[in-house]
Coordinates of C-alpha atoms in Angstrom, one line a residue:
X1 CA 38.5 75.4 5.5
X2 CA 39.8 73.5 2.5
X3 CA 42.4 75.2 0.5
X4 CA 40.9 77.1 -2.4
X5 CA 44.2 77.5 -4.3
X6 CA 46.6 80.3 -4.8
X7 CA 49.6 81.3 -2.8
X8 CA 49.6 82.1 0.9
X9 CA 49.3 85.8 0.2
X10 CA 46.4 85.1 -2.2
X11 CA 44.6 83.0 0.4
X12 CA 44.8 85.9 2.8
X13 CA 43.3 88.3 0.4
X14 CA 41.0 86.5 -2.1
X15 CA 37.6 85.9 -0.6
X16 CA 36.0 82.5 -1.1
X17 CA 32.6 83.3 0.2
X18 CA 30.6 86.1 1.8
X19 CA 28.9 89.3 0.9
X20 CA 30.6 92.2 2.6
X21 CA 33.7 94.0 3.5
X22 CA 35.7 93.0 6.5
X23 CA 38.9 93.9 8.2
X24 CA 42.1 92.1 9.1
X25 CA 40.5 91.3 12.4
X26 CA 37.9 89.3 10.5
X27 CA 40.6 86.8 9.4
X28 CA 41.0 83.7 11.5
X29 CA 43.7 81.2 11.6
X30 CA 43.0 78.1 9.6
X31 CA 43.7 74.6 10.7
X32 CA 47.0 74.3 8.7
X33 CA 50.3 73.8 10.4
X34 CA 51.6 77.1 9.4
X35 CA 48.7 79.0 10.9
X36 CA 48.1 80.8 7.6
X37 CA 45.3 83.3 7.8
X38 CA 42.4 82.2 5.8
X39 CA 39.2 83.8 4.8
X40 CA 36.4 82.8 7.1
X41 CA 33.0 81.4 6.1
X42 CA 30.2 83.9 5.9
X43 CA 30.6 87.5 4.9
X44 CA 33.8 88.7 6.6
X45 CA 37.2 89.1 5.0
X46 CA 36.3 90.4 1.6
X47 CA 38.1 93.6 2.1
X48 CA 41.2 94.3 4.2
X49 CA 40.8 98.1 4.0
X50 CA 38.2 100.7 4.6
X51 CA 36.7 101.6 1.2
X52 CA 37.0 105.3 2.2
X53 CA 40.6 105.1 3.1
X54 CA 43.3 106.3 0.7
X55 CA 45.3 103.5 -1.0
X56 CA 49.1 103.3 -0.7
X57 CA 49.7 103.0 -4.4
X58 CA 51.2 105.5 -6.7
X59 CA 48.7 106.8 -9.3
X60 CA 49.5 106.5 -12.9
X61 CA 51.4 109.6 -14.0
X62 CA 53.2 109.9 -10.7
X63 CA 56.6 108.4 -10.0
X64 CA 56.7 105.3 -7.9
X65 CA 58.9 107.1 -5.4
X66 CA 55.8 109.1 -4.4
X67 CA 54.6 106.0 -2.5
X68 CA 56.4 104.8 0.6
X69 CA 56.7 101.1 1.2
X70 CA 54.0 99.7 3.5
X71 CA 54.3 96.6 5.5
X72 CA 51.4 94.2 5.6
X73 CA 48.9 95.4 8.2
X74 CA 50.5 98.8 8.5
X75 CA 48.3 101.9 8.2
X76 CA 47.9 103.6 4.9
X77 CA 49.6 106.8 3.8
X78 CA 48.7 110.0 5.4
X79 CA 49.0 113.7 4.7
X80 CA 50.5 115.0 1.4
X81 CA 51.7 111.5 0.3
X82 CA 48.1 110.1 0.6
X83 CA 46.7 113.1 -1.4
X84 CA 49.3 112.6 -4.1
X85 CA 48.6 108.9 -4.3
X86 CA 44.9 109.6 -5.0
X87 CA 45.4 112.3 -7.6
X88 CA 45.6 110.9 -11.2
X89 CA 44.9 114.1 -13.2
X90 CA 43.1 114.7 -16.4
X91 CA 45.8 113.2 -18.6
X92 CA 45.8 109.8 -16.9
X93 CA 42.0 109.8 -17.0
X94 CA 42.1 110.4 -20.7
X95 CA 44.8 107.7 -21.1
X96 CA 42.6 105.1 -19.3
X97 CA 39.6 106.2 -21.2
X98 CA 41.5 105.9 -24.5
X99 CA 42.6 102.3 -23.5
X100 CA 39.0 101.3 -22.9
X101 CA 37.8 103.1 -26.1
X102 CA 40.3 101.6 -28.5
X103 CA 38.5 98.2 -28.8
X104 CA 35.1 99.8 -29.6
X105 CA 36.9 102.0 -32.2
X106 CA 38.5 98.9 -33.7
X107 CA 35.1 97.3 -34.0
X108 CA 32.8 100.2 -35.1
X109 CA 35.1 102.2 -37.4
X110 CA 35.2 99.1 -39.6
X111 CA 31.5 98.6 -39.9
X112 CA 30.9 101.1 -42.8
X113 CA 33.6 99.3 -44.8
X114 CA 32.2 95.8 -44.7
X115 CA 30.6 95.9 -48.2
X116 CA 33.8 97.3 -49.6
X117 CA 35.9 94.6 -48.0
X118 CA 33.6 92.0 -49.5
X119 CA 34.2 93.4 -53.0
X120 CA 37.9 94.0 -52.5
X121 CA 38.8 90.5 -51.3
X122 CA 36.2 88.7 -53.4
X123 CA 34.9 86.9 -50.4
X124 CA 31.3 86.0 -49.4
X125 CA 29.7 88.4 -46.9
X126 CA 29.4 85.6 -44.3
X127 CA 33.2 85.2 -44.5
X128 CA 33.8 88.9 -44.0
X129 CA 31.4 88.9 -41.0
X130 CA 33.9 86.5 -39.4
X131 CA 36.4 89.4 -39.2
X132 CA 34.0 91.0 -36.7
X133 CA 33.5 87.7 -34.8
X134 CA 37.2 87.1 -34.6
X135 CA 37.9 90.5 -33.2
X136 CA 35.2 90.1 -30.6
X137 CA 36.4 86.6 -29.6
X138 CA 39.9 88.0 -29.3
X139 CA 38.8 90.7 -27.0
X140 CA 37.0 88.2 -24.8
X141 CA 39.8 85.6 -24.6
X142 CA 42.6 88.1 -24.5
X143 CA 41.4 89.4 -21.2
X144 CA 41.8 86.0 -19.6
X145 CA 45.5 86.0 -20.6
X146 CA 46.5 89.6 -20.0
X147 CA 44.7 89.9 -16.6
X148 CA 46.8 87.3 -14.8
X149 CA 49.9 88.5 -16.6
X150 CA 49.4 92.0 -15.1
X151 CA 49.0 90.5 -11.6
X152 CA 52.3 88.8 -12.0
X153 CA 54.5 91.3 -13.9
X154 CA 52.7 94.5 -13.1
X155 CA 50.4 96.6 -15.2
X156 CA 52.9 98.5 -17.4
X157 CA 54.8 95.7 -19.1
X158 CA 51.8 93.6 -20.3
X159 CA 50.0 96.8 -21.4
X160 CA 53.0 98.0 -23.5
X161 CA 53.4 94.5 -25.0
X162 CA 49.7 94.3 -25.8
X163 CA 49.8 97.8 -27.4
X164 CA 52.8 96.9 -29.6
X165 CA 51.2 93.7 -30.8
X166 CA 48.0 95.6 -31.4
X167 CA 49.8 98.1 -33.6
X168 CA 51.6 95.4 -35.6
X169 CA 48.4 93.3 -36.1
X170 CA 46.4 96.4 -37.2
X171 CA 49.1 97.4 -39.7
X172 CA 49.1 93.9 -41.2
X173 CA 45.3 94.0 -41.4
X174 CA 45.7 97.1 -43.6
X175 CA 47.9 95.0 -45.9
X176 CA 46.0 91.7 -45.8
X177 CA 45.6 90.2 -49.3
X178 CA 43.0 87.6 -48.4
X179 CA 40.0 87.3 -46.2
X180 CA 41.6 84.4 -44.3
X181 CA 44.6 86.5 -43.3
X182 CA 42.4 89.4 -42.4
X183 CA 40.4 87.1 -40.1
X184 CA 43.5 85.8 -38.4
X185 CA 45.0 89.2 -37.7
X186 CA 41.7 90.6 -36.6
X187 CA 41.7 87.8 -34.0
X188 CA 45.2 88.9 -33.0
X189 CA 44.1 92.5 -32.9
X190 CA 41.3 91.7 -30.5
X191 CA 43.6 89.6 -28.3
X192 CA 46.1 92.4 -28.0
X193 CA 43.5 95.2 -27.7
X194 CA 42.0 93.3 -24.7
X195 CA 45.1 94.5 -22.7
X196 CA 43.7 98.0 -22.7
X197 CA 40.3 97.0 -21.4
X198 CA 41.5 94.7 -18.6
X199 CA 44.5 96.7 -17.4
X200 CA 42.6 100.0 -17.4
X201 CA 40.1 98.4 -14.9
X202 CA 43.0 96.9 -12.9
X203 CA 44.8 100.3 -12.7
X204 CA 41.6 101.9 -11.4
X205 CA 41.4 99.2 -8.8
X206 CA 45.0 99.9 -7.8
X207 CA 44.3 103.6 -7.3
X208 CA 40.8 103.7 -5.9
X209 CA 38.4 102.0 -3.5
X210 CA 34.8 102.3 -2.6
X211 CA 32.8 105.2 -3.9
X212 CA 35.8 106.8 -5.5
X213 CA 36.3 103.8 -7.7
X214 CA 32.6 103.9 -8.8
X215 CA 33.0 107.6 -9.6
X216 CA 36.1 106.9 -11.7
X217 CA 34.3 104.2 -13.6
X218 CA 31.5 106.6 -14.4
X219 CA 34.2 109.1 -15.7
X220 CA 35.6 106.3 -17.9
X221 CA 32.2 105.6 -19.2
X222 CA 31.9 109.3 -20.4
X223 CA 35.1 108.9 -22.4
X224 CA 34.8 105.4 -23.7
X225 CA 31.1 105.7 -24.3
X226 CA 31.7 108.3 -27.0
X227 CA 33.7 105.8 -29.0
X228 CA 30.7 103.8 -30.4
X229 CA 29.0 107.0 -31.3
X230 CA 31.7 108.6 -33.3
X231 CA 33.5 105.5 -34.6
X232 CA 31.1 104.8 -37.6
X233 CA 31.2 108.5 -38.4
X234 CA 35.0 108.5 -38.5
X235 CA 35.0 105.3 -40.6
X236 CA 32.6 106.8 -43.1
X237 CA 34.7 109.9 -43.4
X238 CA 37.9 107.9 -43.9
X239 CA 36.1 106.0 -46.7
X240 CA 35.5 109.3 -48.5
X241 CA 39.2 109.8 -49.0
X242 CA 40.6 106.3 -49.2
X243 CA 39.5 102.6 -49.2
X244 CA 38.8 100.2 -46.3
X245 CA 42.5 99.7 -45.7
X246 CA 42.8 103.3 -44.8
X247 CA 40.7 102.6 -41.7
X248 CA 43.3 100.2 -40.4
X249 CA 46.0 102.8 -41.2
X250 CA 44.1 105.3 -39.0
X251 CA 43.7 102.7 -36.2
X252 CA 47.5 101.9 -36.5
X253 CA 48.2 105.6 -36.0
X254 CA 45.9 105.8 -33.0
X255 CA 47.5 102.7 -31.5
X256 CA 51.0 104.2 -32.0
X257 CA 50.0 107.5 -30.3
X258 CA 48.4 105.7 -27.4
X259 CA 51.4 103.4 -26.9
X260 CA 53.7 106.4 -26.7
X261 CA 51.4 108.1 -24.2
X262 CA 51.3 105.0 -22.1
X263 CA 55.0 104.6 -22.2
X264 CA 55.7 108.2 -21.2
X265 CA 52.9 108.9 -18.6
X266 CA 51.3 105.8 -17.3
X267 CA 53.7 104.6 -14.5
X268 CA 53.4 101.3 -12.7
X269 CA 50.6 101.1 -10.2
X270 CA 51.1 97.6 -8.8
X271 CA 54.0 97.5 -6.3
X272 CA 56.3 94.4 -6.6
X273 CA 55.3 93.3 -3.1
X274 CA 51.7 92.9 -4.2
X275 CA 52.4 90.9 -7.3
X276 CA 51.8 87.1 -7.7
X277 CA 54.8 85.0 -8.5
X278 CA 53.2 81.8 -9.7
X279 CA 52.8 80.5 -13.2
X280 CA 49.7 79.5 -15.2
X281 CA 48.6 77.0 -12.6
X282 CA 48.7 79.7 -10.0
X283 CA 46.8 82.1 -12.1
X284 CA 44.1 79.5 -12.7
X285 CA 43.9 78.9 -8.9
X286 CA 43.6 82.6 -8.4
X287 CA 40.6 82.7 -10.8
X288 CA 39.1 79.7 -9.1
X289 CA 39.4 81.5 -5.8
X290 CA 37.7 84.6 -7.2
X291 CA 34.9 82.5 -8.7
X292 CA 34.5 80.8 -5.3
X293 CA 33.6 84.1 -3.8
X294 CA 29.8 84.1 -4.1
X295 CA 29.4 87.9 -4.0
X296 CA 32.1 88.6 -6.6
X297 CA 30.5 86.0 -8.9
X298 CA 27.1 87.6 -8.3
X299 CA 28.3 91.0 -9.3
X300 CA 30.2 89.5 -12.3
X301 CA 27.2 87.6 -13.6
X302 CA 24.8 90.5 -12.9
X303 CA 27.0 92.8 -14.8
X304 CA 27.4 90.3 -17.7
X305 CA 23.6 89.9 -18.0
X306 CA 23.1 93.7 -18.0
X307 CA 25.7 93.8 -20.8
X308 CA 23.7 91.2 -22.6
X309 CA 20.7 93.5 -22.5
X310 CA 22.9 96.1 -24.1
X311 CA 24.2 93.6 -26.7
X312 CA 20.6 92.6 -27.6
X313 CA 19.8 96.3 -28.2
X314 CA 22.9 96.8 -30.4
X315 CA 22.2 93.7 -32.4
X316 CA 18.5 94.2 -33.0
X317 CA 17.9 98.0 -33.0
X318 CA 18.9 98.6 -36.6
X319 CA 16.4 96.0 -37.8
X320 CA 13.7 96.9 -35.3
X321 CA 13.8 100.6 -35.8
X322 CA 14.3 100.7 -39.6
X323 CA 12.6 97.5 -40.9
X324 CA 9.7 97.1 -38.4
X325 CA 8.9 100.7 -37.5
X326 CA 9.9 102.2 -40.8
X327 CA 12.5 104.8 -39.6
X328 CA 15.1 106.1 -42.1
X329 CA 18.8 105.4 -41.5
X330 CA 19.2 109.0 -40.5
X331 CA 16.4 108.6 -37.9
X332 CA 18.0 105.4 -36.6
X333 CA 21.4 107.2 -36.3
X334 CA 19.8 110.0 -34.3
X335 CA 18.0 107.6 -32.0
X336 CA 21.1 105.5 -31.5
X337 CA 23.1 108.7 -30.6
X338 CA 20.4 109.9 -28.2
X339 CA 20.4 106.5 -26.4
X340 CA 24.2 106.6 -26.1
X341 CA 24.0 110.1 -24.7
X342 CA 21.4 109.0 -22.2
X343 CA 23.7 106.2 -21.0
X344 CA 26.7 108.6 -20.7
X345 CA 24.6 111.3 -18.9
X346 CA 23.2 108.9 -16.4
X347 CA 26.7 107.5 -15.8
X348 CA 27.8 111.0 -14.9
X349 CA 24.8 111.5 -12.6
X350 CA 25.8 108.2 -11.0
X351 CA 29.4 109.4 -10.4
X352 CA 28.8 113.0 -9.5
X353 CA 25.5 113.0 -7.6
X354 CA 24.5 109.5 -6.5
X355 CA 27.7 107.7 -5.5
X356 CA 28.6 108.9 -2.0
X357 CA 25.1 110.0 -1.1
X358 CA 23.7 106.5 -1.5
X359 CA 25.2 103.1 -1.1
X360 CA 26.5 101.5 -4.3
X361 CA 24.1 98.6 -3.9
X362 CA 21.1 100.9 -3.6
X363 CA 22.1 102.7 -6.8
X364 CA 22.8 99.4 -8.6
X365 CA 19.5 97.9 -7.4
X366 CA 17.6 100.9 -8.6
X367 CA 19.3 100.8 -12.0
X368 CA 18.6 97.1 -12.5
X369 CA 15.0 97.6 -11.5
X370 CA 14.6 100.4 -14.1
X371 CA 16.1 98.1 -16.7
X372 CA 13.6 95.4 -15.9
X373 CA 10.6 97.8 -16.0
X374 CA 11.8 99.2 -19.4
X375 CA 12.3 95.7 -20.8
X376 CA 8.9 94.6 -19.6
X377 CA 7.3 97.7 -21.2
X378 CA 9.1 97.0 -24.5
X379 CA 7.8 93.4 -24.4
X380 CA 4.2 94.5 -23.8
X381 CA 4.5 97.1 -26.6
X382 CA 6.0 94.6 -29.1
X383 CA 3.4 91.9 -28.3
X384 CA 0.6 94.3 -28.9
X385 CA -0.8 94.4 -25.3
X386 CA -1.3 98.2 -25.7
X387 CA -2.4 97.9 -29.3
X388 CA -0.2 98.7 -32.2
X389 CA 2.7 100.7 -30.7
X390 CA 4.5 103.2 -33.0
X391 CA 8.1 104.2 -33.1
X392 CA 7.9 106.9 -30.5
X393 CA 6.9 104.8 -27.5
X394 CA 9.3 102.0 -28.5
X395 CA 12.1 104.5 -28.8
X396 CA 11.2 106.0 -25.4
X397 CA 11.4 102.5 -23.9
X398 CA 14.8 101.9 -25.4
X399 CA 16.0 105.3 -24.2
X400 CA 15.0 104.5 -20.6
X401 CA 16.6 101.0 -20.8
X402 CA 19.9 102.3 -22.2
X403 CA 20.1 105.2 -19.8
X404 CA 19.7 102.9 -16.8
X405 CA 22.8 101.1 -18.0
X406 CA 24.7 104.1 -16.7
X407 CA 23.7 103.0 -13.1
X408 CA 24.3 99.3 -13.6
X409 CA 27.6 98.8 -15.4
X410 CA 29.9 101.1 -13.4
X411 CA 28.6 99.9 -10.1
X412 CA 28.8 96.2 -10.8
X413 CA 32.4 96.7 -11.8
X414 CA 33.2 98.7 -8.7
X415 CA 31.5 96.4 -6.3
X416 CA 33.2 93.3 -7.8
X417 CA 36.6 94.9 -7.9
X418 CA 36.3 96.2 -4.4
X419 CA 36.6 92.7 -3.2
X420 CA 39.8 91.9 -5.2
X421 CA 42.5 94.3 -4.3
X422 CA 45.3 91.7 -4.5
X423 CA 44.0 90.0 -7.7
X424 CA 42.7 93.0 -9.7
X425 CA 44.1 91.9 -13.0
X426 CA 42.5 88.4 -12.8
X427 CA 39.3 89.8 -11.5
X428 CA 39.1 92.4 -14.3
X429 CA 39.8 89.6 -16.8
X430 CA 36.9 87.6 -15.5
X431 CA 34.6 90.6 -15.5
X432 CA 35.4 91.5 -19.1
X433 CA 35.4 88.0 -20.5
X434 CA 32.1 87.1 -18.9
X435 CA 30.4 90.2 -20.2
X436 CA 31.6 89.6 -23.8
X437 CA 30.7 85.9 -23.7
X438 CA 27.2 86.4 -22.2
X439 CA 26.6 89.2 -24.6
X440 CA 27.8 87.2 -27.6
X441 CA 25.4 84.3 -26.6
X442 CA 22.4 86.6 -26.2
X443 CA 22.8 88.8 -29.3
X444 CA 22.1 86.1 -31.9
X445 CA 18.8 85.2 -30.2
X446 CA 17.2 88.5 -31.0
X447 CA 16.6 87.4 -34.7
X448 CA 15.4 83.9 -33.9
X449 CA 11.8 84.6 -35.0
X450 CA 12.7 86.2 -38.3
X451 CA 12.4 89.8 -39.6
X452 CA 8.7 90.6 -38.9
X453 CA 8.7 91.0 -35.1
X454 CA 10.6 92.7 -32.3
X455 CA 9.4 90.3 -29.7
X456 CA 12.6 88.2 -29.5
X457 CA 14.6 91.4 -28.7
X458 CA 12.3 92.3 -25.9
X459 CA 12.1 88.7 -24.6
X460 CA 15.9 88.4 -24.5
X461 CA 16.1 91.7 -22.6
X462 CA 13.5 90.8 -20.1
X463 CA 15.0 87.4 -19.4
X464 CA 18.6 88.8 -19.0
X465 CA 17.4 91.8 -16.9
X466 CA 15.3 89.6 -14.5
X467 CA 18.3 87.1 -14.3
X468 CA 20.6 90.0 -13.4
X469 CA 18.3 91.1 -10.6
X470 CA 18.1 87.5 -9.3
X471 CA 21.9 87.2 -9.3
X472 CA 22.2 90.5 -7.4
X473 CA 19.6 89.5 -4.8
X474 CA 20.5 85.8 -4.3
X475 CA 24.3 85.9 -4.6
X476 CA 25.3 89.4 -3.6
X477 CA 22.6 89.7 -0.8
X478 CA 23.1 93.4 -0.3
X479 CA 20.8 93.6 2.7
X480 CA 23.3 91.6 4.8
X481 CA 26.0 94.2 4.3
X482 CA 23.5 96.9 5.1
X483 CA 22.5 95.2 8.3
X484 CA 26.2 94.8 9.4
X485 CA 26.9 98.4 8.6
X486 CA 23.8 99.5 10.6
X487 CA 25.0 97.4 13.5
X488 CA 28.5 99.0 13.4
X489 CA 30.2 95.9 12.2

């Protein structure tokens, strides 16, 4: 098989094709002179460990000495050491949740202050809107940088560096005298804040596998999902006692506190033996190897398209609910909060009840199917097929659509990362960046037909949802894994 790039260790662990987990026995010797193990064609070799087996990595919050060195191919930890290695505790769960919640806080706390920033800096509203775009672009691009860094130097150092830069950039935002300077440091704030998103996912991959990883992602959704709900409320309350600069002061304080917590309690989870030693070129080859894995790419794109459905809702719902269906801002806030609660609640049902009883692919497929049905129902209502639909049925459709995200998003992440044990940082970067970029492309399309119709929102959601299902079926091919498992392979 032609070399897909990366070091010898990477070629042994990064799948380049296939749909299902394999074992070390699935690896076959390639034609090279060294006899390096290479990933076979087809569906074997995606995983080198049993998803249900405990991982030989120290969880965050535990000293690295709690994990014994493990030679390649040796069995995993057993007994008390294995139990300790899988136990992260409430504190570490909150730390990882805080890392994933910090970027949404940085975005949404700032929203109530946009008019005040426009007046204070004497800049056009379109220019001030670029401060949001810059932060979002930074979050997307920063993950591509930090993810490979964490695979090379471990999770802890890049995360602490990112947090320190985030604190400095946020503090300078609070002092920015011009809109141009504010835009620049909002970009830097997003770049640095991306470290929390990408490394939190990578840490989860270091500690967990299989259904346990899906459960943990559902728990993170509970924590990080609260951030978009409370962030505008916090920002509004801050504006009652100070000006818009006070929001960045609060965010600076949050960043300092989270940095100290990470420094004290979040220990390294990637052993030196599992790190990549190459430079930028090697990181790019690693990403190329990941993208060459058809199944990983399928889960990545399916998750990004599901995220685009969410972005379309976030971008269009204030206009649709208030301008078209005549709801008050208070009613919109209530509906937005209920939809967020639905997403979080279904995410917890996914982690606590469904995962472990059903395969991740079945739960994911069901969630994507519900998203498609809800999006089609919204399209039919907004086009008048059922007559003139009022706010209640449209709000019900949005609630079902948003709630089903609690089945789609954690399970696409889990299934993709399950295939990338030895490149979790790079894989996490690709997952995060693709979601942000696909969402950013989809969100402007919801207003393409002006202010008098909600049809563009529904069209974007239907197209993205159907495309997500197509990627899941055509690229991931879950029935092939189910057939192998039924046959005892």
